[in-house]
């Protein structure tokens, strides 16, 4: 019996192997399709990408026909290279270089020789393509933008690179893929499914018919259409208001977290990244290191939030019960602290929570912050308590929205100050700048907008998102999950009352819109940089946050204009105009509109961008040459408003 065991095992194993080989080679021949089979030619049918609409059903992005010239290097016969190059308006050097690259990719597989021909170019070449064996057309669809705004939201499509092809078997040479914006975030939804057809070839490399009578052929499936949360008219208007300025505007619907507008400035017309000029235009945008039009300031730019952060300072003080609504502090146009600390303030007299907010009193909020830190024995523990409250508003971390780029901002903790002060010795007065949104605090405009949406909702928010509807599918459940802050709901009422009076009797009283109750906060964030190893002060950033109507809010908004000066000078008017545009679909404050549209900061940016160490705006001297130049720029800014 033992003598038969080993031969039996060998015979059984051999039979199983023979059966498996017979199955793969005779019965199931799908593996032939996956190999570089010389007898089978594969043709792809590329689907149209899904259309993109705004929240109201307005078509934003459609498709247009395009044609790539493909080449299979080993199938090239004797062609007239000179005629070929003249027909396509390329040089012989380009021909040689592109052909060499195609051979490296694969001599037997097709690769793109010349992408994205338009209809006229296609028609001219089609007449003579029979003379150029080894070349053929591949029809694709390119984006056709129905609007000239929203480039940062849409993103663009471009050819896949070899690294991605190796990583993802779905893509082949010449395939298109979404980059940036919703094109990248929702690539798998928008791209659709490629159709595939297999053809049998004879020994002369001629097609002799469909392989297996089309048994394995598939048809192309168009990508799914999507609706964005964006309001197209509001987005367009926001970009108009930001012409000749730099910064970002983010508007959110508080009750849902839907992004109504996501403006970055400067921007560009999305249509310039379509067609054969795409690469050239992208290169120009990419290397514009001054304006940075590809840099989405609404999502990526981290700024000190300035006075709008006082909202959180006040709420945390109420929650920690170190102050109440009646607690007041005396302001004498400034307040002295231990170790010679001095914080400037433009207020005067006693300030409590209510008038502290609408007068933007530094003294009041500095004292609230000091009491919060002093409540606990250890400053390190106190800072972490404060930090946790702030982070419950979605700050200091990636927000989880459905766009592929973003920054965390910064909310300091005890670890932050242990690194800065390794020998200890720091206390509340050391980090007092946090109380007014300076110091180590950094936020992006979308975080500022979400903070205001949270205040509007009296203590909760939904993760901001740009997708409203996907045809045939549902959106991610995380966008319908409520996030509740650590601040009790009862403390938001008095804060909102103070924010409402910012527009009535406070720092934004000149920005009221008749018939719309707006709650808001001005902000002027100090702006420093390093030049030649020295810390120098540049023109302040103009910041404004708001929501409206005060009761049952429908829009929360944050505006930041780089180097724009006082919060009520530029950012404030933009906020009022954007709110009225969204709620009424028209503008009654035409005086504000004219003023904003006529403001250009191009000269200011030119001066600041060209600064050298010798003429930098120093933080202490008041007679800097560059500072005088900046002040002389003729712009329509009302510099009488406070921060």
Coordinates of C-alpha atoms in Angstrom, one line a residue, residues 150-153 156 180 239 245-247 263-269 272-273 281-297 300:
X150 CA -15.1 78.1 -10.5
X151 CA -11.8 76.7 -11.8
X152 CA -10.6 75.9 -8.3
X153 CA -13.8 74.0 -7.6
X156 CA -9.3 69.8 -14.6
X180 CA -7.8 68.9 -8.3
X239 CA -15.1 86.2 -8.1
X245 CA -7.4 91.3 -4.9
X246 CA -6.0 88.3 -3.3
X247 CA -7.7 86.1 -0.8
X263 CA -13.8 81.7 -4.2
X264 CA -10.1 82.0 -4.5
X265 CA -8.4 85.1 -5.9
X266 CA -6.7 85.5 -8.3
X267 CA -8.3 82.7 -10.3
X268 CA -8.4 81.7 -14.0
X269 CA -10.9 80.7 -16.8
X272 CA -7.6 77.5 -20.8
X273 CA -6.8 74.0 -19.4
X281 CA -1.2 77.2 -20.0
X282 CA -0.8 75.0 -17.0
X283 CA 2.9 75.7 -16.9
X284 CA 2.4 79.4 -17.0
X285 CA -0.1 79.2 -14.1
X286 CA 2.1 76.8 -12.1
X287 CA 5.2 79.0 -12.3
X288 CA 3.4 82.3 -11.5
X289 CA 5.0 82.5 -8.0
X290 CA 3.6 85.9 -7.3
X291 CA -0.2 85.6 -7.9
X292 CA -0.3 81.8 -7.4
X293 CA -3.6 81.3 -9.3
X294 CA -3.5 77.5 -8.8
X295 CA -3.3 78.0 -5.0
X296 CA -6.7 77.7 -3.5
X297 CA -6.6 80.3 -0.7
X300 CA -5.0 76.2 1.8

